[in-house]
PDB file of C-alpha atoms in Angstrom:
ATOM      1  CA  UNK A   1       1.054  19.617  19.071  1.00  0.00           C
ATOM      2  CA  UNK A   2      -0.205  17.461  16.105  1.00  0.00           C
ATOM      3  CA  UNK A   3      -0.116  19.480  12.972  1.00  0.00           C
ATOM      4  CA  UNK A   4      -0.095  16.417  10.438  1.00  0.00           C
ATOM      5  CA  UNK A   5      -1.588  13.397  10.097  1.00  0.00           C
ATOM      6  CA  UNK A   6       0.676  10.968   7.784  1.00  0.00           C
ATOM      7  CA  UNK A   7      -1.199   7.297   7.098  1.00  0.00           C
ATOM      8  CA  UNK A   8      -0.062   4.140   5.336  1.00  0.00           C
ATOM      9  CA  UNK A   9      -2.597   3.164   2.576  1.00  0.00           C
ATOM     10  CA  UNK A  10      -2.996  -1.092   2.769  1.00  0.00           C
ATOM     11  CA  UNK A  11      -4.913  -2.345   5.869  1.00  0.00           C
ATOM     12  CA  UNK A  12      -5.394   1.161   6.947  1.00  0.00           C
ATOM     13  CA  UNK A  13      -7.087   3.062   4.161  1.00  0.00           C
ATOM     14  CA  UNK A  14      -8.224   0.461   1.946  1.00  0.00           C
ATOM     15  CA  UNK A  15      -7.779  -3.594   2.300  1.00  0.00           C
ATOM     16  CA  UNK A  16      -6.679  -5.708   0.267  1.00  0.00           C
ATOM     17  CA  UNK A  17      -8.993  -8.726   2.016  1.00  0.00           C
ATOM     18  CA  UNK A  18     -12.611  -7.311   1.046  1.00  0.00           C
ATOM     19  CA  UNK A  19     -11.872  -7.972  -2.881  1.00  0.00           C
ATOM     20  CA  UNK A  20     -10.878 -10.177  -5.415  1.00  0.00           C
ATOM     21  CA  UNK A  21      -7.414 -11.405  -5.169  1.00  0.00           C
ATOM     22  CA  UNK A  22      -4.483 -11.136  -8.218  1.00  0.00           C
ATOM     23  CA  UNK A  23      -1.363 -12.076  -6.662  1.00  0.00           C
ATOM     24  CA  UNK A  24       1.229 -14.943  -7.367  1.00  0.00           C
ATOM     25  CA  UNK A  25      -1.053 -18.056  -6.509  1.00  0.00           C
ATOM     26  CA  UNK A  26      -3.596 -16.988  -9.373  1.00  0.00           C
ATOM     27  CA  UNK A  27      -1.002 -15.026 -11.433  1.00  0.00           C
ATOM     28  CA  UNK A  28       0.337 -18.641 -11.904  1.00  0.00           C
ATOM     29  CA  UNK A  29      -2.308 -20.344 -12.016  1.00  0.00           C
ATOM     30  CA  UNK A  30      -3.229 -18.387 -15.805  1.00  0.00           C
ATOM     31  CA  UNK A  31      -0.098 -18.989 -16.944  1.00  0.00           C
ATOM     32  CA  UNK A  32      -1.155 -22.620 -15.835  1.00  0.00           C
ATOM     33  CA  UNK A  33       2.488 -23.500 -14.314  1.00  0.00           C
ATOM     34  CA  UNK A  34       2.943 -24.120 -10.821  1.00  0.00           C
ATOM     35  CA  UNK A  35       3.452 -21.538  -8.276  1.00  0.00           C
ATOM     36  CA  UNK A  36       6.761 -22.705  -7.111  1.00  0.00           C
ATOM     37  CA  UNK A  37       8.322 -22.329 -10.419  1.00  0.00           C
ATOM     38  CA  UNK A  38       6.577 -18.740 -10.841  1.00  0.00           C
ATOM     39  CA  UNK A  39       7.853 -17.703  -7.589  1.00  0.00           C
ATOM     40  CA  UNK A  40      11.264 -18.349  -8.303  1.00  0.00           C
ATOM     41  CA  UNK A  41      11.555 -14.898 -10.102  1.00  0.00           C
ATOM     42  CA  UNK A  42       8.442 -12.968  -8.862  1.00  0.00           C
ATOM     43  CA  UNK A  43       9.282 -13.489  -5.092  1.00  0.00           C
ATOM     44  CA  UNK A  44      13.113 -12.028  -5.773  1.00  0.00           C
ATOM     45  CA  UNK A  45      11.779  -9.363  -7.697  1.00  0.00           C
ATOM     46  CA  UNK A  46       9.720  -7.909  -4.943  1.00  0.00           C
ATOM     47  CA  UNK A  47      12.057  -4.986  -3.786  1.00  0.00           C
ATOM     48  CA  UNK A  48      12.532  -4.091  -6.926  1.00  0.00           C
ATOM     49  CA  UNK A  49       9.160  -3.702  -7.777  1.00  0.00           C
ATOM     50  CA  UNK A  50       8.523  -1.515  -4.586  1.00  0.00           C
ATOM     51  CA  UNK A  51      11.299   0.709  -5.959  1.00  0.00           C
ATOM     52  CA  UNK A  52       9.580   0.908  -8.946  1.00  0.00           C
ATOM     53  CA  UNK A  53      12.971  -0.516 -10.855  1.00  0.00           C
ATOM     54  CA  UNK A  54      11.179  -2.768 -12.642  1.00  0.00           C
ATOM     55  CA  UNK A  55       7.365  -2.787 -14.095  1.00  0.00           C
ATOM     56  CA  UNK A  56       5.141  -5.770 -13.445  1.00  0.00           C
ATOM     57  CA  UNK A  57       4.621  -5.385 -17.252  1.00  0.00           C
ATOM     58  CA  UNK A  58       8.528  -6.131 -17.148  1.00  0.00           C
ATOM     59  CA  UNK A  59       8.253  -9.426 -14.690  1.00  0.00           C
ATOM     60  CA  UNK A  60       5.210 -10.797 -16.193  1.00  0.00           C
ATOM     61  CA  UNK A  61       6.713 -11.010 -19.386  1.00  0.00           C
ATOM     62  CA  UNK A  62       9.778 -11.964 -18.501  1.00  0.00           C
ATOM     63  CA  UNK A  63       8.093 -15.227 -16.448  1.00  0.00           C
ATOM     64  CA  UNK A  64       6.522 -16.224 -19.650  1.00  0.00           C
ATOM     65  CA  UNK A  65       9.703 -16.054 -21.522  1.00  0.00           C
ATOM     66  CA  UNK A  66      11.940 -17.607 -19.317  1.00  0.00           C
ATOM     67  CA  UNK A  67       8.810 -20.485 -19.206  1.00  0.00           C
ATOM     68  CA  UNK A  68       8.294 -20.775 -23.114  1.00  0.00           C
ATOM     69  CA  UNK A  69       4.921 -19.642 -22.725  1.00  0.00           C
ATOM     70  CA  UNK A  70       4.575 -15.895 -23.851  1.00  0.00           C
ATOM     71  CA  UNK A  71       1.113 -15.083 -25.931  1.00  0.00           C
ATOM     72  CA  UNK A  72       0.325 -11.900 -26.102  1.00  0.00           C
ATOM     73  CA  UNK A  73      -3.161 -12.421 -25.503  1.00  0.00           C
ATOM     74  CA  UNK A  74      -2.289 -14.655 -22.269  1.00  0.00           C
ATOM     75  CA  UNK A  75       0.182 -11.341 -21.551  1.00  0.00           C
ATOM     76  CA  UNK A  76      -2.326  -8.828 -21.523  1.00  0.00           C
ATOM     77  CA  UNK A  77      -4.546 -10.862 -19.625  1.00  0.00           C
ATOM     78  CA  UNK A  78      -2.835 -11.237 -16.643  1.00  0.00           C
ATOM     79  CA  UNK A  79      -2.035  -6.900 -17.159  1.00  0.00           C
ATOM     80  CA  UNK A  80      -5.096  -6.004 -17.230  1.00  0.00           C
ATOM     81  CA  UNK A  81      -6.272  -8.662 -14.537  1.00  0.00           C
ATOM     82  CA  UNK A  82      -3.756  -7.134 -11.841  1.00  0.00           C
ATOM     83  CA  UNK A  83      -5.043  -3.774 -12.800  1.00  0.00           C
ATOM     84  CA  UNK A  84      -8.199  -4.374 -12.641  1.00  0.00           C
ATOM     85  CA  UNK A  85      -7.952  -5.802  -9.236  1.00  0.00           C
ATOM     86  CA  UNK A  86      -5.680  -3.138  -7.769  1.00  0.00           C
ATOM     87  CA  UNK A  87      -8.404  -0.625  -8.632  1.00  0.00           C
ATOM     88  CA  UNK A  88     -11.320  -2.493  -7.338  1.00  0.00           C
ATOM     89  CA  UNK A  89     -10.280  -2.224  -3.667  1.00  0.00           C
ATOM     90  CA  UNK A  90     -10.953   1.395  -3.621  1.00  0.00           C
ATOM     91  CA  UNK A  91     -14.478   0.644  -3.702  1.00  0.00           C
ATOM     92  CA  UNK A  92     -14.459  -1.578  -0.485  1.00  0.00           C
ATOM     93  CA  UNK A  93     -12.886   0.401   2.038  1.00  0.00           C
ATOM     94  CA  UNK A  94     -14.486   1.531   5.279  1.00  0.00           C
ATOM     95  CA  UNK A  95     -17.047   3.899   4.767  1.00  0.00           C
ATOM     96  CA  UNK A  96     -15.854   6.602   7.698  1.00  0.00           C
ATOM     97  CA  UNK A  97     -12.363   6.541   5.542  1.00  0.00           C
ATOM     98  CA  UNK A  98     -13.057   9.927   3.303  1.00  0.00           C
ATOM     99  CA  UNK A  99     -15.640  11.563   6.182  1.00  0.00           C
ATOM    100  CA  UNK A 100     -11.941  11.262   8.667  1.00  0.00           C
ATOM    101  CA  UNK A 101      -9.289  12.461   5.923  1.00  0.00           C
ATOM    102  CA  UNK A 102     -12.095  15.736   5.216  1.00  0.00           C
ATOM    103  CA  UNK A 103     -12.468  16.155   9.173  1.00  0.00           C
ATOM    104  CA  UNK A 104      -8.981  16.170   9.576  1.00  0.00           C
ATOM    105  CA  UNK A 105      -8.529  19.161   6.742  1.00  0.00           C
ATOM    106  CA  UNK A 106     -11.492  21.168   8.693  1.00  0.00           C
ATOM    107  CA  UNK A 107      -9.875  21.388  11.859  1.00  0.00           C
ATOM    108  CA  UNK A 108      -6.462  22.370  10.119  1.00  0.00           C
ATOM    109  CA  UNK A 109      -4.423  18.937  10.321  1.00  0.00           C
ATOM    110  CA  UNK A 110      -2.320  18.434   7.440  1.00  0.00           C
ATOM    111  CA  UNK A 111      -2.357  15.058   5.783  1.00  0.00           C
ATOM    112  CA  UNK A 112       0.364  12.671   4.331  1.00  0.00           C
ATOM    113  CA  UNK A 113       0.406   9.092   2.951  1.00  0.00           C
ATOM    114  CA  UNK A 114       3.704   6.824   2.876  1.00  0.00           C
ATOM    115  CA  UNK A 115       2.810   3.593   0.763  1.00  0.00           C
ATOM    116  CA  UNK A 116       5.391   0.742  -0.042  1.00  0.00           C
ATOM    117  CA  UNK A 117       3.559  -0.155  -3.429  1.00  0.00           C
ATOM    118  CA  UNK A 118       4.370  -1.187  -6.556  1.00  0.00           C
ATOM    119  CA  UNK A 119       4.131   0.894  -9.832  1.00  0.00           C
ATOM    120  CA  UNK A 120       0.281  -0.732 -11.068  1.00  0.00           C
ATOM    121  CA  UNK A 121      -0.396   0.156  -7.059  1.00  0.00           C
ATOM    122  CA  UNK A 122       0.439   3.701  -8.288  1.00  0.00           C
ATOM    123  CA  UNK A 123      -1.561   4.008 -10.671  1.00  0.00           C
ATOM    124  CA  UNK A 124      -4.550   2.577  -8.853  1.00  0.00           C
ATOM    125  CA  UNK A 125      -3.603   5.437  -5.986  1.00  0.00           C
ATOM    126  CA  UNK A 126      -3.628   8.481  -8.007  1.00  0.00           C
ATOM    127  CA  UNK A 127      -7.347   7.463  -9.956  1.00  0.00           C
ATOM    128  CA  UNK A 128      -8.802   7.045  -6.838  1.00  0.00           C
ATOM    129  CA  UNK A 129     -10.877   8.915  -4.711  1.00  0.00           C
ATOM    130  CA  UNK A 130      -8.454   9.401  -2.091  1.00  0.00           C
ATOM    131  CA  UNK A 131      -5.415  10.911  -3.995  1.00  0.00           C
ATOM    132  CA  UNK A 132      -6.665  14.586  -3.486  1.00  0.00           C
ATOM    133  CA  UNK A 133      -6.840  14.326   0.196  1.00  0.00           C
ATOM    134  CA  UNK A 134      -3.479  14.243   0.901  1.00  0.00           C
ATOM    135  CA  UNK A 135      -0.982  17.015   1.485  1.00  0.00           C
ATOM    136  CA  UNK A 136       2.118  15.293   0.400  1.00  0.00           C
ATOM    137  CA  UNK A 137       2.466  11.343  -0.787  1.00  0.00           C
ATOM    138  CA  UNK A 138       5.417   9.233  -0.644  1.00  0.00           C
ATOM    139  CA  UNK A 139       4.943   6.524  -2.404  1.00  0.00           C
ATOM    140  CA  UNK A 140       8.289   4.153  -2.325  1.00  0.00           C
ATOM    141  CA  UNK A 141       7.959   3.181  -6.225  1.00  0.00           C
ATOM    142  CA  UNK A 142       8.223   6.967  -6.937  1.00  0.00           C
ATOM    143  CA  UNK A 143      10.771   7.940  -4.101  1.00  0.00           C
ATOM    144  CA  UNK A 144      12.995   5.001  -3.989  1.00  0.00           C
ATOM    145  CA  UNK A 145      12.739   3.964  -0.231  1.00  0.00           C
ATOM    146  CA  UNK A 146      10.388   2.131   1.421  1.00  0.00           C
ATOM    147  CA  UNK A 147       9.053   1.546   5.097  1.00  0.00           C
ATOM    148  CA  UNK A 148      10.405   0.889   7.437  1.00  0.00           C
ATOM    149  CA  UNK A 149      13.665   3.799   6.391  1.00  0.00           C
ATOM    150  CA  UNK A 150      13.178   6.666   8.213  1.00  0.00           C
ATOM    151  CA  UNK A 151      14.169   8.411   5.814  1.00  0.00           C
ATOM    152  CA  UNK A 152      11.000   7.943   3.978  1.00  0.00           C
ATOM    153  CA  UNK A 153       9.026   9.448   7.319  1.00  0.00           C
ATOM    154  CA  UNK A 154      11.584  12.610   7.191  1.00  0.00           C
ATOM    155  CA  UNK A 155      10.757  13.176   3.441  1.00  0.00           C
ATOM    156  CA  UNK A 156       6.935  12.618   3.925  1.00  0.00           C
ATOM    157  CA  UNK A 157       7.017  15.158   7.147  1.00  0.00           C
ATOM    158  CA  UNK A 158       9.513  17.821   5.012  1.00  0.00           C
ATOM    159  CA  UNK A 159       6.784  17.663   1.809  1.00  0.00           C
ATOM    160  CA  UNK A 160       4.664  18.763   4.668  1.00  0.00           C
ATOM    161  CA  UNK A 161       6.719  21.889   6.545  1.00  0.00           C
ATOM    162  CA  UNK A 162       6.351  20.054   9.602  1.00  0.00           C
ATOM    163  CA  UNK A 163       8.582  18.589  12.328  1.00  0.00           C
ATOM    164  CA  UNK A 164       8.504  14.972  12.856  1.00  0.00           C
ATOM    165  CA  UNK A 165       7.497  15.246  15.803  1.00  0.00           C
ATOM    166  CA  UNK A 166       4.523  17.173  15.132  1.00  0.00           C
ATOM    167  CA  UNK A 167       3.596  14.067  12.716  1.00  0.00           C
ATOM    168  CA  UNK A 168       0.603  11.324  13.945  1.00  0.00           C
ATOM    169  CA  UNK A 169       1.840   8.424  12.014  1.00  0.00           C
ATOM    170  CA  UNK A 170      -0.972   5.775  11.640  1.00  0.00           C
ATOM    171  CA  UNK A 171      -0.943   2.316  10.054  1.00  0.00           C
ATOM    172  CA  UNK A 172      -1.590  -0.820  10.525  1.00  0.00           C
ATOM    173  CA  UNK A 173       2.261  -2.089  11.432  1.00  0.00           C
ATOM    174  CA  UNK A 174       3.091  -3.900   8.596  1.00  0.00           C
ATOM    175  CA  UNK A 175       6.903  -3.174   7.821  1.00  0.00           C
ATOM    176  CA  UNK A 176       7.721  -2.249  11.080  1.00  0.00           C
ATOM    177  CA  UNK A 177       6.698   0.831  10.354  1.00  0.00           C
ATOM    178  CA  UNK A 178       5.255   2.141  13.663  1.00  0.00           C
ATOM    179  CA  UNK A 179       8.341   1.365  15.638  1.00  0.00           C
ATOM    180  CA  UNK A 180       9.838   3.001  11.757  1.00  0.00           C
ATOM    181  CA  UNK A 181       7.421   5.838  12.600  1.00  0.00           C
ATOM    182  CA  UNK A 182       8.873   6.305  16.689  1.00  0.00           C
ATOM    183  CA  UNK A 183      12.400   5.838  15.678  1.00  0.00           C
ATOM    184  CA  UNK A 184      11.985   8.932  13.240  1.00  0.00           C
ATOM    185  CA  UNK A 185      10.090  10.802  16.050  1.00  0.00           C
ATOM    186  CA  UNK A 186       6.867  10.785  15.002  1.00  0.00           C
ATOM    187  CA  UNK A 187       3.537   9.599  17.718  1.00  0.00           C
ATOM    188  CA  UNK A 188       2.348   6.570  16.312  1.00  0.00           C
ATOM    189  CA  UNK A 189      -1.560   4.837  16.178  1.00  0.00           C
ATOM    190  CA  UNK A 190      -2.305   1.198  14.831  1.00  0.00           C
ATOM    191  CA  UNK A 191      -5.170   1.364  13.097  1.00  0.00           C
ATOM    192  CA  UNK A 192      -7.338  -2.100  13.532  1.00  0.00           C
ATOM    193  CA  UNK A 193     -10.561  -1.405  12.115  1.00  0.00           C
ATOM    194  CA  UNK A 194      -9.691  -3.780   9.578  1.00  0.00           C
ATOM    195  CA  UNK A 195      -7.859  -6.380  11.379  1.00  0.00           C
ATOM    196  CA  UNK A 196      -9.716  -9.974  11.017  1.00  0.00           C
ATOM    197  CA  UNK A 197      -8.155 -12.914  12.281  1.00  0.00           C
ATOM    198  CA  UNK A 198      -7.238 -15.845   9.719  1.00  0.00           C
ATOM    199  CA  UNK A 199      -7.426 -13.857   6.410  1.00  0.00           C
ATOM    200  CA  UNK A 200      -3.580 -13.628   6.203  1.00  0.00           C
ATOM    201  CA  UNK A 201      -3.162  -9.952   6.894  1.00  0.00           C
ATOM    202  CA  UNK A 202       0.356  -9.095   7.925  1.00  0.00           C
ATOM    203  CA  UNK A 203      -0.486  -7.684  11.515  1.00  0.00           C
ATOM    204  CA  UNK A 204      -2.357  -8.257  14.333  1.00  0.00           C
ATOM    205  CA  UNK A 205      -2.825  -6.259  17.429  1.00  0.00           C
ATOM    206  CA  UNK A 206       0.021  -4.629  18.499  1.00  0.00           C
ATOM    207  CA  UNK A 207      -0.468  -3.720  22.643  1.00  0.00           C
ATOM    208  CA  UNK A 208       2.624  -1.779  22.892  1.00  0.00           C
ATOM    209  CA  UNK A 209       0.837   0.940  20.646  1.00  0.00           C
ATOM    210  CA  UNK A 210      -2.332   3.112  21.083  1.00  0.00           C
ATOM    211  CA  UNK A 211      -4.856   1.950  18.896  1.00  0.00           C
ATOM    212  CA  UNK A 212      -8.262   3.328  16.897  1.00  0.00           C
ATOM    213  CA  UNK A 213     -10.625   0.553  16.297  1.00  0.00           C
ATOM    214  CA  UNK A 214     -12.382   3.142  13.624  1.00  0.00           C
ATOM    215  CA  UNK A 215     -11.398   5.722  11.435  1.00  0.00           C
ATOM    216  CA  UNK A 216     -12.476   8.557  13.654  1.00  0.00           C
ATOM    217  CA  UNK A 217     -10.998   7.742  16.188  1.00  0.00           C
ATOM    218  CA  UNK A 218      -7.857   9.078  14.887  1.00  0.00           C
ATOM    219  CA  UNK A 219      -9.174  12.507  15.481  1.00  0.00           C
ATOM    220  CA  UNK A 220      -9.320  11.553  19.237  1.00  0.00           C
ATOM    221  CA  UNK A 221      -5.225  11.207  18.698  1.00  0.00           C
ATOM    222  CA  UNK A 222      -4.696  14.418  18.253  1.00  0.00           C
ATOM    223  CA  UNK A 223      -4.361  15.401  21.351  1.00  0.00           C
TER     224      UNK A 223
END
């Protein structure tokens, strides 16, 4: 019996493909240096960002250092830039998102969110209008793991009282985490109502898992 629902947040909750974009290509281009040569210490810095070890305050400035270029003004630009655009996709997810997450409270189901995200991620997570609708959040910048551990699952199901197996995990299988999500014993559900082909998401359809091509269709999971 399902007592909890747990979800992943990007390309299941919200997108990251119906908004303006603030990664490395256009982090680099403002610093107006090419995006090999900012790569060479954002890309290695990516785990420990998820860990929340180090800031993106921390990485950005360190870039421009390293590069010669650091200005203040040019500093807080790119801040408030990635900030800005970490918050905005909040406002462009699916519209049945909030209308499944209350349904799922009604009928009793517990909810749960495990997010590998980065520490400006966090902050975008707990202002927005999804925060309060979860029963216990794991997000790996606060709990120092990240998808695909299982040990991430067993914390996320423990902050819940529940078994793993009484867990629906659903996401979108980026990280491996739905084979993640069997592997710790939990019944997992690709969700593809975002999916588009050629956008760069990180997953496509997945056939060897059950999937809900709209929100509410988790609900049909439960049983």
């Amino acid at each position: 019996m399902i007592k909890a629902v747990i979800f992943d947040m990007y390309e299941t909750l919200i997108t990251l493909f119906n908004s303006r974009v603030y990664k490395g290509k256009q982090i680099a281009a403002d610093m107006n240096i090419p995006e090999e040569t900012f790569r060479e210490i954002w890309d290695p810095s990516d785990d420990d960002r998820t860990l929340g070890n180090i800031s993106f305050e921390e990485i950005i400035e360190k870039i421009l250092r390293e590069n010669n270029i650091y200005d203040r003004e040019l500093y807080d630009r790119i801040i408030l830039n990635r900030y800005t655009c970490s918050a905005e996709v909040f406002s462009h997810k699916h519209p049945d998102i909030i209308p499944m997450l209350k349904a799922l409270k009604d009928k009793g189901i517990k909810t749960g969110l495990i997010t590998n995200c980065y520490l400006e991620e966090k902050d975008a997570i707990i202002k927005s209008d999804l925060y309060d609708l979860f029963d216990a959040i794991c997000m790996s910048c606060d709990v120092k793991l990240k998808k695909p551990d299982i040990r991430i699952y067993e914390l996320c199901a423990g902050k819940l009282n529940v078994k793993p197996e009484e867990c629906l995990y659903v996401g979108d299988g980026g990280s491996n985490e739905l084979s993640a999500a069997i592997t710790a014993g939990m019944k997992p559900l690709q969700a593809t109502w975002y999916l588009r082909d050629g956008v760069g998401q990180p997953c496509g359809r997945m056939d060897e898992f059950d999937m809900a091509a709209a929100p509410m269709d988790v609900l049909k999971a439960l049983k």
